[in-house]
Short mmCIF file of C-alpha atoms and ligand atoms in Angstrom, two decimals:
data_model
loop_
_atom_site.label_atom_id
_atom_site.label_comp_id
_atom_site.label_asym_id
_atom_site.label_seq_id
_atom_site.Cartn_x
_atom_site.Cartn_y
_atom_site.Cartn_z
CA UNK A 11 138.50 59.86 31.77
CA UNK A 12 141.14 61.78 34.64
CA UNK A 13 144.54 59.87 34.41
CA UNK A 14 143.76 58.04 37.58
CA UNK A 15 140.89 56.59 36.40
CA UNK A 16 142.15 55.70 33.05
CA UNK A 17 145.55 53.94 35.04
CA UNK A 18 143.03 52.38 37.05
CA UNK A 19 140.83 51.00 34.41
CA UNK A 20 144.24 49.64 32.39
CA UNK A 21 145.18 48.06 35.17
CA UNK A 22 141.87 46.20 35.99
CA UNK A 23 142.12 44.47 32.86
CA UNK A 24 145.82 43.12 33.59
CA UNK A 25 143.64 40.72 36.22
CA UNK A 26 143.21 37.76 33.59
CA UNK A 27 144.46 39.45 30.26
CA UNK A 28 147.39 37.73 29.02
CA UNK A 29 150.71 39.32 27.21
CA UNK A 30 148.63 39.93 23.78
CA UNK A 31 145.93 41.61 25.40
CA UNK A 32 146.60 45.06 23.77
CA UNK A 33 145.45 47.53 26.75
CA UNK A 34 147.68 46.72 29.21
CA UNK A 35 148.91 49.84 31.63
CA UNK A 36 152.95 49.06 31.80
CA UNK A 37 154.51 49.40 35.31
CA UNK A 38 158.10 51.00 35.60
CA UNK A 39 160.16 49.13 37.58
CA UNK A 40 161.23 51.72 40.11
CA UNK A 41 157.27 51.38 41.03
CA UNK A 42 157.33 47.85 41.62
CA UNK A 43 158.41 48.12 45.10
CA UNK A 44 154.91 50.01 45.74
CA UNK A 45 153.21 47.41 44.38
CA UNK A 46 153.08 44.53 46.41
CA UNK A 47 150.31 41.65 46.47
CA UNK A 48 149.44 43.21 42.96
CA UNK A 49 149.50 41.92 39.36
CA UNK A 50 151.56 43.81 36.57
CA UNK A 51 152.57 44.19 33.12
CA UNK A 52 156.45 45.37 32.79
CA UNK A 53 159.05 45.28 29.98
CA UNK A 54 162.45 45.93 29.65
CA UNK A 55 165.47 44.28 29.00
CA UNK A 56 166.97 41.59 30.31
CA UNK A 57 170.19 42.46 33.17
CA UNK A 58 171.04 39.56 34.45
CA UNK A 59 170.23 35.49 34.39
CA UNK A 60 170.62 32.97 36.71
CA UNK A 61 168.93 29.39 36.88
CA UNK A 62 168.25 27.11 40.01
CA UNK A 63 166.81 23.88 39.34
CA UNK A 64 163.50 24.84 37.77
CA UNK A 65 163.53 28.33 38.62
CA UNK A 66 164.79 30.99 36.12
CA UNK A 67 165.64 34.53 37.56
CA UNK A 68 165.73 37.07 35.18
CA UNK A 69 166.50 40.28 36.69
CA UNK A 70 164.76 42.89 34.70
CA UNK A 71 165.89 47.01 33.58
CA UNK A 72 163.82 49.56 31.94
CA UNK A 73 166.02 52.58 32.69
CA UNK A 74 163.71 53.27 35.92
CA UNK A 75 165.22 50.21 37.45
CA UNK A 76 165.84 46.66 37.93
CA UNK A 77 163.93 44.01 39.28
CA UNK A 78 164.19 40.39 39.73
CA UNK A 79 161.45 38.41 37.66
CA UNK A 80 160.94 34.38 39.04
CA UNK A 81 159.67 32.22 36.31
CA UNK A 82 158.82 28.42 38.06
CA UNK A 83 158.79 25.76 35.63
CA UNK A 84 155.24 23.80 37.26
CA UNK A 85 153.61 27.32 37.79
CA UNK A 86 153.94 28.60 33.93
CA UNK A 87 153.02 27.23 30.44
CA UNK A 88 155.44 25.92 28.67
CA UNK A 89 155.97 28.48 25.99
CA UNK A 90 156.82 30.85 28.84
CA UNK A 91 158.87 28.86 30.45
CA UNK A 92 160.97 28.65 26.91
CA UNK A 93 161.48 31.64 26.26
CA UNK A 94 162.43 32.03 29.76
CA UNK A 95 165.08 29.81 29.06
CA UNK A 96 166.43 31.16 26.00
CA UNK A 97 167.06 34.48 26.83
CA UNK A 98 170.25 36.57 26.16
CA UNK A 99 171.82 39.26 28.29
CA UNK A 100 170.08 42.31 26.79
CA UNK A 101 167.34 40.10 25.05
CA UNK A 102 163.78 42.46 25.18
CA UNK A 103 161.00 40.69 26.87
CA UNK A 104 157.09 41.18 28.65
CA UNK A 105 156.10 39.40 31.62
CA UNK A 106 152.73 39.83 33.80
CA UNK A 107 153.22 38.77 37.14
CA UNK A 108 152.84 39.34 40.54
CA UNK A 109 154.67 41.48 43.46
CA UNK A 110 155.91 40.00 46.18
CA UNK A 111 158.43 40.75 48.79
CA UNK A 112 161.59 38.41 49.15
CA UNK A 113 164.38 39.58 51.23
CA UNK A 114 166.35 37.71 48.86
CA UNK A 115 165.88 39.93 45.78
CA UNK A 116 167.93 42.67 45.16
CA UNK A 117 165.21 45.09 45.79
CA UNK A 118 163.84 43.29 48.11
CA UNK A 119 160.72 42.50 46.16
CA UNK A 120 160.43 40.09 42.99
CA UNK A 121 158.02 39.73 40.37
CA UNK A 122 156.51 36.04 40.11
CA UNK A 123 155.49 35.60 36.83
CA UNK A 124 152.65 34.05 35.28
CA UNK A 125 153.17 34.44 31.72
CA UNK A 126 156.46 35.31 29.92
CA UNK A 127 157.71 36.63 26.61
CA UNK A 128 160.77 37.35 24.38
CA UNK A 129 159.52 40.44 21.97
CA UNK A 130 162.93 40.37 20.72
CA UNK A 131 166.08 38.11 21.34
CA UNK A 132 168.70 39.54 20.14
CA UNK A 133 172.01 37.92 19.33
CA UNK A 134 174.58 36.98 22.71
CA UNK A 135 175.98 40.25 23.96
CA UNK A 136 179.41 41.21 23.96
CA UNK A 137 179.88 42.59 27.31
CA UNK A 138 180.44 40.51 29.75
CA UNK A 139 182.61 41.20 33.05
CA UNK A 140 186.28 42.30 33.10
CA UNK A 141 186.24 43.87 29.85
CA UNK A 142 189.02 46.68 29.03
CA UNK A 143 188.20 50.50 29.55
CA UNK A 144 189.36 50.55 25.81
CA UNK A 145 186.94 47.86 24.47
CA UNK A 146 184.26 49.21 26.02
CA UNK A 147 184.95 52.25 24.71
CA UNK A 148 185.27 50.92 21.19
CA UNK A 149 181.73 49.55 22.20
CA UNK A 150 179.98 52.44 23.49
CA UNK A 151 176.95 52.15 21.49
CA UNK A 152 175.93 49.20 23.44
CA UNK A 153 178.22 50.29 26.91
CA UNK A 154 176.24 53.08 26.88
CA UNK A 155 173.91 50.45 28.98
CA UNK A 156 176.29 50.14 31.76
CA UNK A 157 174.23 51.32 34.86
CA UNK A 158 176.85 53.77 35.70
CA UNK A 159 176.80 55.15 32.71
CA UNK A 160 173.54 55.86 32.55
CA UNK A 161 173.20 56.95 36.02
CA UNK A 162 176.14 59.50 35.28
CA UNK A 163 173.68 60.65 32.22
CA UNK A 164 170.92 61.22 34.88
CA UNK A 165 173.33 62.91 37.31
CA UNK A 166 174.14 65.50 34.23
CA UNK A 167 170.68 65.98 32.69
CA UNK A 168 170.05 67.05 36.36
CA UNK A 169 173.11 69.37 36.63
CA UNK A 170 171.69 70.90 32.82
CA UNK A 171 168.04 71.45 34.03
CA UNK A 172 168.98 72.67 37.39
CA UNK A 173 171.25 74.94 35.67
CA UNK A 174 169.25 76.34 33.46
CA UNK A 175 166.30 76.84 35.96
CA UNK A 176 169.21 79.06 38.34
CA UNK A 177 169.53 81.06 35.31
CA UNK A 178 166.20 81.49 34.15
CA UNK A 179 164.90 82.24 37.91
CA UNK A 180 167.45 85.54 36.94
CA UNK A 181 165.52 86.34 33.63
CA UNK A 182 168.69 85.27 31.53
CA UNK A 183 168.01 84.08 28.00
CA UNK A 184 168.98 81.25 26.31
CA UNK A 185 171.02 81.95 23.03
CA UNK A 186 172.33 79.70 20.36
CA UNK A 187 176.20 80.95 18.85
CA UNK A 188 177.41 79.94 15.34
CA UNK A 189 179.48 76.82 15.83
CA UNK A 190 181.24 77.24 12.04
CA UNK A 191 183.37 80.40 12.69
CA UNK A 192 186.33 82.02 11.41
CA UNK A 193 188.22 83.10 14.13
CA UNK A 194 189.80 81.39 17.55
CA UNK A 195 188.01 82.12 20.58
CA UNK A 196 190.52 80.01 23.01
CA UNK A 197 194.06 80.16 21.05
CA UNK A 198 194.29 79.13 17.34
CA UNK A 199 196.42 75.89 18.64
CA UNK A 200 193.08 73.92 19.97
CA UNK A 201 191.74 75.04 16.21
CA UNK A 202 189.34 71.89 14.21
CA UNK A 203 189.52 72.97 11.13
CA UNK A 204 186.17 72.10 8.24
CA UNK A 205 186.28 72.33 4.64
CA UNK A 206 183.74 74.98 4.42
CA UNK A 207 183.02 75.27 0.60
CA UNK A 208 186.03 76.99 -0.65
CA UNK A 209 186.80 78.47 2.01
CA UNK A 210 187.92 76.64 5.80
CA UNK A 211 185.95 77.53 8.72
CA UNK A 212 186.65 76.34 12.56
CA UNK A 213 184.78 74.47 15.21
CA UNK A 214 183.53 77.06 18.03
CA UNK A 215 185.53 76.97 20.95
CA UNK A 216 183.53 78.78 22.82
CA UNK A 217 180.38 80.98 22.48
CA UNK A 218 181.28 83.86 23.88
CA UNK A 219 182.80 86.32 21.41
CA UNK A 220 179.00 85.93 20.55
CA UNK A 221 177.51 86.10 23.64
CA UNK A 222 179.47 89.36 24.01
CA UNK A 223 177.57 91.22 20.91
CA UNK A 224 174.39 89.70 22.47
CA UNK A 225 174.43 91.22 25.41
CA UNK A 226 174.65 94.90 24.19
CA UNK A 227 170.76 93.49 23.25
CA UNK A 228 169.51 92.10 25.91
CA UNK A 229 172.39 92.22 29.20
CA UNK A 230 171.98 88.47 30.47
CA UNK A 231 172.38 85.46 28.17
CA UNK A 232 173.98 82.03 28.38
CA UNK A 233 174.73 79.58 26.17
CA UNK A 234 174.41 75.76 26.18
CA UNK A 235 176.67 73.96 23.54
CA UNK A 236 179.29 71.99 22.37
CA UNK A 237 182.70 73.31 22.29
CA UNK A 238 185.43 71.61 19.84
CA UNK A 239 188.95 71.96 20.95
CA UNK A 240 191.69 69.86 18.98
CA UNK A 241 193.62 69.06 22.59
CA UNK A 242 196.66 66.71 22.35
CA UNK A 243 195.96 65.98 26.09
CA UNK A 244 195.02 62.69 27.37
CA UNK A 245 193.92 63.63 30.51
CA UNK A 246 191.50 62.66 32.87
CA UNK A 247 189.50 66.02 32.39
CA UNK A 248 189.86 67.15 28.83
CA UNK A 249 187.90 65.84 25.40
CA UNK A 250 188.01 67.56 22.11
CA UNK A 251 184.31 67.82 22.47
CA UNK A 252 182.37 68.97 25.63
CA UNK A 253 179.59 70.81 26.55
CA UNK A 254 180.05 74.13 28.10
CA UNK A 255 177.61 76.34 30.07
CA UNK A 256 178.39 79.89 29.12
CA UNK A 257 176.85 82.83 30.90
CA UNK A 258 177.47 86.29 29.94
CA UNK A 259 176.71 89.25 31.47
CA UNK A 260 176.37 93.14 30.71
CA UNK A 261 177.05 95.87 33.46
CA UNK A 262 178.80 93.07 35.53
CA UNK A 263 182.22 93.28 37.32
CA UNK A 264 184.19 90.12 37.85
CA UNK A 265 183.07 90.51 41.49
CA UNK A 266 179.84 90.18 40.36
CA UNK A 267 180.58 87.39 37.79
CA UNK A 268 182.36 85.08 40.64
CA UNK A 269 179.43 85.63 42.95
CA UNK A 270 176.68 84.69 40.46
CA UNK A 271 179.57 81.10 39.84
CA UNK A 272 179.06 80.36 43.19
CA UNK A 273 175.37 80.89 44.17
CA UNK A 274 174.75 78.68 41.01
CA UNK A 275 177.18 76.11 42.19
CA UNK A 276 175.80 76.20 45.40
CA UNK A 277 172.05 75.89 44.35
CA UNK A 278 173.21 73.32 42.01
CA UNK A 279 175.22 70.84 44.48
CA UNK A 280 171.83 71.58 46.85
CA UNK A 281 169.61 70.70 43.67
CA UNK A 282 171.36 67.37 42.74
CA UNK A 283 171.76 66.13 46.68
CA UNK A 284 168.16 66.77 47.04
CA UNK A 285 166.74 64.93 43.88
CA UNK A 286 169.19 62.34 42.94
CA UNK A 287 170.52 61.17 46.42
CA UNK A 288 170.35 57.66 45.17
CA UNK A 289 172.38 58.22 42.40
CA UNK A 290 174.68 60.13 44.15
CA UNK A 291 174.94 57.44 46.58
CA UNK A 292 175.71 54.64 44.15
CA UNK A 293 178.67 56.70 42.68
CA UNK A 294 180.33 56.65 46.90
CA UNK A 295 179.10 60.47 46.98
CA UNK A 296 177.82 61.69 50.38
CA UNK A 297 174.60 64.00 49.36
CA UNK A 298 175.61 65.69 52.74
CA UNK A 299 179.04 66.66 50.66
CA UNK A 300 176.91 68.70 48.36
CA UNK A 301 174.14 70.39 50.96
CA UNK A 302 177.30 71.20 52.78
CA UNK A 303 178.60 73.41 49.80
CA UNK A 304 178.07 76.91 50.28
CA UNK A 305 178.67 80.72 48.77
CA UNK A 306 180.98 82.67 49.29
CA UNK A 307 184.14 80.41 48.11
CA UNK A 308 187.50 81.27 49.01
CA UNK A 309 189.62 83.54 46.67
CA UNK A 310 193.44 82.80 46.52
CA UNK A 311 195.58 85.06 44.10
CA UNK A 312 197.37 83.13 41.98
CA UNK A 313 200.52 85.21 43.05
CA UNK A 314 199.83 83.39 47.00
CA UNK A 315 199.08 80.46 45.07
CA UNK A 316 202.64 80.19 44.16
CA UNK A 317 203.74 81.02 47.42
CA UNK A 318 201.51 78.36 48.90
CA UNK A 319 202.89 75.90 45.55
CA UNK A 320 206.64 76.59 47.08
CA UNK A 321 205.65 76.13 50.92
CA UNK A 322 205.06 72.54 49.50
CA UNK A 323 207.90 72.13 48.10
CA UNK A 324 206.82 72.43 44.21
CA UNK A 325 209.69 73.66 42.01
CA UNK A 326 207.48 76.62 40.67
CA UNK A 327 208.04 80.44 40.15
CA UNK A 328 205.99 84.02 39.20
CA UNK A 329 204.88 83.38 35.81
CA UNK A 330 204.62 79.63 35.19
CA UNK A 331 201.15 78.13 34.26
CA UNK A 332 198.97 76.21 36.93
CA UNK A 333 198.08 72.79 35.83
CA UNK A 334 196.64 69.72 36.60
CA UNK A 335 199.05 68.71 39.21
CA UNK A 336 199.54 72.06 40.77
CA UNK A 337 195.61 72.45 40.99
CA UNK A 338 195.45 69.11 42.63
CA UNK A 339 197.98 69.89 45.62
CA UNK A 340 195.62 72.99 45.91
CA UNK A 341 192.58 71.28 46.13
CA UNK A 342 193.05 67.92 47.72
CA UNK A 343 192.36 68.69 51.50
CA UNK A 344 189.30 71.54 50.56
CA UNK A 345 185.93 70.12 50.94
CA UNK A 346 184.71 73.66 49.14
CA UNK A 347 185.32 74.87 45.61
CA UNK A 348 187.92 78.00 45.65
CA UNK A 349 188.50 80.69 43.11
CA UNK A 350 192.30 81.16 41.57
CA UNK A 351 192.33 84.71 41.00
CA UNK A 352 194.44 87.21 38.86
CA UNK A 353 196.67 84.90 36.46
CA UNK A 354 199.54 86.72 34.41
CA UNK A 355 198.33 88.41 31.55
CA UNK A 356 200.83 86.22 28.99
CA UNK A 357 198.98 83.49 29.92
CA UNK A 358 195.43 84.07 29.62
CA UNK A 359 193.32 85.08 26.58
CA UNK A 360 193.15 88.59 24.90
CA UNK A 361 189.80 89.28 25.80
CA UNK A 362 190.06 89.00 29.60
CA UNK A 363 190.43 92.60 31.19
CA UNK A 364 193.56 93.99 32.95
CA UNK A 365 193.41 93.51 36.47
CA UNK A 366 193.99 97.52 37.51
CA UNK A 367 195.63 96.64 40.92
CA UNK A 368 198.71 94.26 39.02
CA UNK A 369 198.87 95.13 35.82
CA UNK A 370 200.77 91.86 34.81
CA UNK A 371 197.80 90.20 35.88
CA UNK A 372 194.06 90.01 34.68
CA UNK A 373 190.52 90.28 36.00
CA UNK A 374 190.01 86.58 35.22
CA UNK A 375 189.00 83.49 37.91
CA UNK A 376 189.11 79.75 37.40
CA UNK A 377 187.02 78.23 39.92
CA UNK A 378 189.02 75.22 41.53
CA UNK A 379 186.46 71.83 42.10
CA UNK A 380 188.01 70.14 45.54
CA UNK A 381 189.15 67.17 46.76
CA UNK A 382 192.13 67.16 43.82
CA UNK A 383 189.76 67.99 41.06
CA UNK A 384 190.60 71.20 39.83
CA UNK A 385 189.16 73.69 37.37
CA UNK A 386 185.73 73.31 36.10
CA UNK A 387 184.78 76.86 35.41
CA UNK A 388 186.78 79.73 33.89
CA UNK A 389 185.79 83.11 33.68
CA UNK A 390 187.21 86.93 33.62
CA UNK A 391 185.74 90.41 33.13
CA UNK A 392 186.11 91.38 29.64
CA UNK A 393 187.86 94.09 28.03
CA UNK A 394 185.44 96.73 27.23
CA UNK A 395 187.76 99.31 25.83
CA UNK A 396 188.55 99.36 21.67
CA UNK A 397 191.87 100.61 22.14
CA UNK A 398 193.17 98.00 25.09
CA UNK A 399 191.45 95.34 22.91
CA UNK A 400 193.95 96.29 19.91
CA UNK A 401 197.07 95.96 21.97
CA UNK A 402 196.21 92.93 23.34
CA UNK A 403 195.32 91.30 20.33
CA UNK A 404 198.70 92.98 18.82
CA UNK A 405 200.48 91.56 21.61
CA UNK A 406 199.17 88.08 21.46
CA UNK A 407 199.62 88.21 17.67
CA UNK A 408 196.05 88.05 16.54
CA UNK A 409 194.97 88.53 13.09
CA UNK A 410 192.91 91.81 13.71
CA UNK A 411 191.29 90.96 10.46
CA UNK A 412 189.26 87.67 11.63
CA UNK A 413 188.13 89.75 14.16
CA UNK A 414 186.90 93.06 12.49
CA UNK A 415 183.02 91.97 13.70
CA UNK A 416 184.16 91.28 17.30
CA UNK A 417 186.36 94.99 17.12
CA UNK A 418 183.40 96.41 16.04
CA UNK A 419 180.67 95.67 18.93
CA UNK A 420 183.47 97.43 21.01
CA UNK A 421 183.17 100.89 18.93
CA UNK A 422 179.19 100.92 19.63
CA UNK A 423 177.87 101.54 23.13
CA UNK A 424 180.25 98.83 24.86
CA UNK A 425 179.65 98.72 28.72
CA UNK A 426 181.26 96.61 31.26
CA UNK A 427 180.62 92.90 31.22
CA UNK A 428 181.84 89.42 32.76
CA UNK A 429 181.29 86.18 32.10
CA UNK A 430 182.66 82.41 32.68
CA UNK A 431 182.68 79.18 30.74
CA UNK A 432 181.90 75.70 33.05
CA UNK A 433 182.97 72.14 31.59
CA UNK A 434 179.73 70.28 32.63
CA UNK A 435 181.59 66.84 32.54
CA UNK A 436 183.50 68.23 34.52
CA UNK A 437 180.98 69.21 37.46
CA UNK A 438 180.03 65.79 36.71
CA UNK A 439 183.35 64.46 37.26
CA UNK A 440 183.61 66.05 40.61
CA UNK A 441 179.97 64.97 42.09
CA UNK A 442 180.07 61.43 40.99
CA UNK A 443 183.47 61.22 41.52
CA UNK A 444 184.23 59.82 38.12
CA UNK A 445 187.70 58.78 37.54
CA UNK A 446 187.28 59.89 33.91
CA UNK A 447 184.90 62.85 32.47
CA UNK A 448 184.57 61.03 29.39
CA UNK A 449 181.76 58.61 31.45
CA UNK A 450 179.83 61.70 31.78
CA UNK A 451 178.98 62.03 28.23
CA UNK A 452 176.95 59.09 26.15
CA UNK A 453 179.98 59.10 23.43
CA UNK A 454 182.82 60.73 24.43
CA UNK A 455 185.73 62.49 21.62
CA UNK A 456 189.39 62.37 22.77
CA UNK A 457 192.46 62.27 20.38
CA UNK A 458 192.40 58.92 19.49
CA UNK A 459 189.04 58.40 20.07
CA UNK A 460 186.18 59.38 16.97
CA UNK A 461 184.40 55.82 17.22
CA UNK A 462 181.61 54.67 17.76
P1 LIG B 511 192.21 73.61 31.15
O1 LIG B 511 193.28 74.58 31.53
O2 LIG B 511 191.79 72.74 32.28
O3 LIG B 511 192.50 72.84 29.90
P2 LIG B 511 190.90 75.88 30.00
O4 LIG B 511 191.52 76.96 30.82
O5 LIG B 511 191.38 75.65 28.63
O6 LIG B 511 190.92 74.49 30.83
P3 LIG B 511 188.48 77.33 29.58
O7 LIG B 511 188.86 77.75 28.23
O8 LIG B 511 188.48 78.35 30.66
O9 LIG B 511 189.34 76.07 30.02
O10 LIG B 511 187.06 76.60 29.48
C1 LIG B 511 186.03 76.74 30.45
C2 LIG B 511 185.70 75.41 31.09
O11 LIG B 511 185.44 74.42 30.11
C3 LIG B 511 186.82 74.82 31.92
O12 LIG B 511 186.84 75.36 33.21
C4 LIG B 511 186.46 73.35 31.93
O13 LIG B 511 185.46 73.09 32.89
C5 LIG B 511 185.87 73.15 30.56
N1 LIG B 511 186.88 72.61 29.63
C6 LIG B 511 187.84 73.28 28.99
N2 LIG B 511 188.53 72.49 28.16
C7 LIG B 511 187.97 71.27 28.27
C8 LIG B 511 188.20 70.02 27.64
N3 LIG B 511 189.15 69.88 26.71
N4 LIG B 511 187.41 68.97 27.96
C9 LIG B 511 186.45 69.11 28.88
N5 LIG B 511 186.17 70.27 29.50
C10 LIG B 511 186.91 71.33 29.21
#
């Protein structure tokens, strides 16, 4: 039987089966709309409740959507109408029914039901308006419900996938790192250290030491991970466990590296505004905002970025880190993403190349999010060269002995290569305009944060 026919025959025997009948085809509730004057079979759990003289609404959610269910006490039995009536927030129940439009509804169409059930009810649930950010964070195994939660889960499965498929379209692979390592990739202070038999081994950072001995295989990889960094901050932007996208790339120039950032960027904003405009618009996000990002960014050096820092007024000089707040002044009137180009070498991490123009300054670009954000993607050309790596390492203080492996892919048939790290939260963050990354991840880690 073709799939039509077999949805077709499931749901001619709705018409007069009740809730036991077993072959029931189930309706998702973002179909419902598109299925007025007809009778379904839906289950979820319950959203809302409300109850008008003999009416119960229960407004329905299956992840799809949500959908207002009427239950009339003269036009059901009564065993629906109890468990109608004894329903919890969150309580699973089945309902047949049928569509019909009401411009009262949420959606603009209800379901009136003819038979009701509770499969499972559940005990009261916790969450009920005007809770802390805190508690429901201590909660997050059932906040995790929260529609905006899971809408910001949608938002970055999308961002993933259409990430993945940019890449892909290039005929990069897809490689998985180590994430028990001996060595820092990002600064030994950000180190989690694990009891690793006798011996202790650290959370990965980062991929990319990796990535950089995979490419003398095959040039284009990327990575998709966690990375671990024991930050003290407690900042909007920064967990001690995120996921990272991590390209890397063989016989590429940081030229090349920040124009592959932004086409991806670009066919990513284009990607999310195009198939998850409804989402976007929940979160206050123009899709417009996103169609109307395009490649090439700007590129500011972060030698005028200082310049441009003092011009406001900032108490900043040559050599001082941008942060947070410095990246926001930057940002906050750009409707694009820019590049910050050519930090000082004391600043950024051995591996990123000398920038041959300055040489107190590196090859490296963070890619700026607007509209205050900030960075959501670092990346640099990488040293290539055996004996440049050694005296950086030398001058940053690195143990050259945790990194014998990584010295060694630089003594064999090392070529050029680039590559850049992006905070997917982060992206997240900036589309959804999130106040906090840490909704953009089902159970977010932050200092003082390792529960649920
Ligand atoms: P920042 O200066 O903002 O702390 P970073 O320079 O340490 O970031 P990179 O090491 O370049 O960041 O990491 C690459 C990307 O990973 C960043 O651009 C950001 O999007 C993301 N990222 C880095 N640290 C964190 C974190 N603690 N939490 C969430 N995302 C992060």
């Amino acid at each position: 039987m073709s799939l039509k026919a077999l949805k077709e025959h499931k749901l001619a025997e709705i018409i007069g089966a009740g809730l036991e009948s077993e072959d029931k085809a189930l309706t998702r509730l973002d179909d419902v709309k598109n299925r007025i004057g007809e009778e379904i079979f839906v289950r979820g759990w319950v959203y809302r409740k409300r109850h008008l003289n003999d009416v119960n609404f229960v407004l329905v959610r299956d992840g799809f959507g949500i959908i207002q269910s009427t239950i009339r006490k003269n036009e059901v039995d009564k065993s629906s109408w109890d468990y109608s009536e004894e329903v919890y927030i969150e309580s699973v129940v089945k309902l047949i029914g049928t569509v019909i439009e009401d411009e009262r509804a949420p959606e603009g169409v209800e379901i009136k039901v003819r038979e009701f059930k509770t499969e499972f009810k559940g005990d009261p649930f916790p969450i009920s308006k005007d809770q802390s950010t805190e508690m429901l964070l201590d909660i997050r195994h059932l906040s995790v419900r929260k529609q905006g939660i899971m809408n910001a889960l949608k938002l970055k499965a999308q961002l993933v996938r259409s990430c993945r498929e940019f890449l892909d379209n290039r005929e990069f692979i897809e490689i998985q790192p180590p994430m028990l390592n001996v060595s820092a990739c990002e600064g030994g202070s950000t180190l989690f250290e694990v009891k690793y038999f006798d011996k202790i081994a650290y959370l990965s950072q980062s991929g990319q030491l990796y990535s950089e001995a995979v490419v003398a295989a095959y040039p284009l990889v990327y990575v998709m991970a966690p990375s671990f960094r024991a930050e003290p901050s407690r900042t909007p932007r920064h967990m001690t466990e995120f996921w990272q996208l991590e390209p890397e790339m063989a016989f590429y120039n940081q030229n090349m590296n920040m124009k592959l950032q932004e086409e991806m960027i670009e066919y990513v904003c284009h990607e999310l505004a195009k198939k998850q405009k409804s989402i976007l618009e929940r979160f206050k996000r123009d899709p417009k905002d996103l169609l109307a990002i395009k490649a090439p960014f700007d590129r500011i050096t972060y030698t005028k970025a200082i310049d441009m820092l003092k011009e406001k007024g900032i108490e900043i000089k040559w050599g001082d880190g941008i942060g947070l707040d410095e990246e926001k002044i930057l940002t906050k009137e750009l409707s694009q993403p820019v590049f910050l180009t050519n930090q000082p070498k004391v600043l950024r991490a051995f591996y990123m190349k000398e920038n041959p123009e300055d040489p107190r300054t590196v090859l490296d670009a963070d890619m700026l999010a607007p509209e205050g954000i900030g960075e959501i993607i670092g990346g640099s050309e990488r040293i290539s060269d055996y004996n440049e790596l050694i005296l950086r390492m030398k001058a940053q203080n690195l143990n050259q002995k945790d990194y014998e492996w990584y010295l060694d892919i630089h003594k064999y048939g090392q070529v050029p290569h680039s590559g850049f790290g992006m905070g997917t939260e982060r992206v997240i963050r900036w589309m959804a305009k999130l106040e906090t990354i840490r909704d953009a991840i089902p159970f977010p880690r932050t200092m003082n944060r390792l529960y649920p």
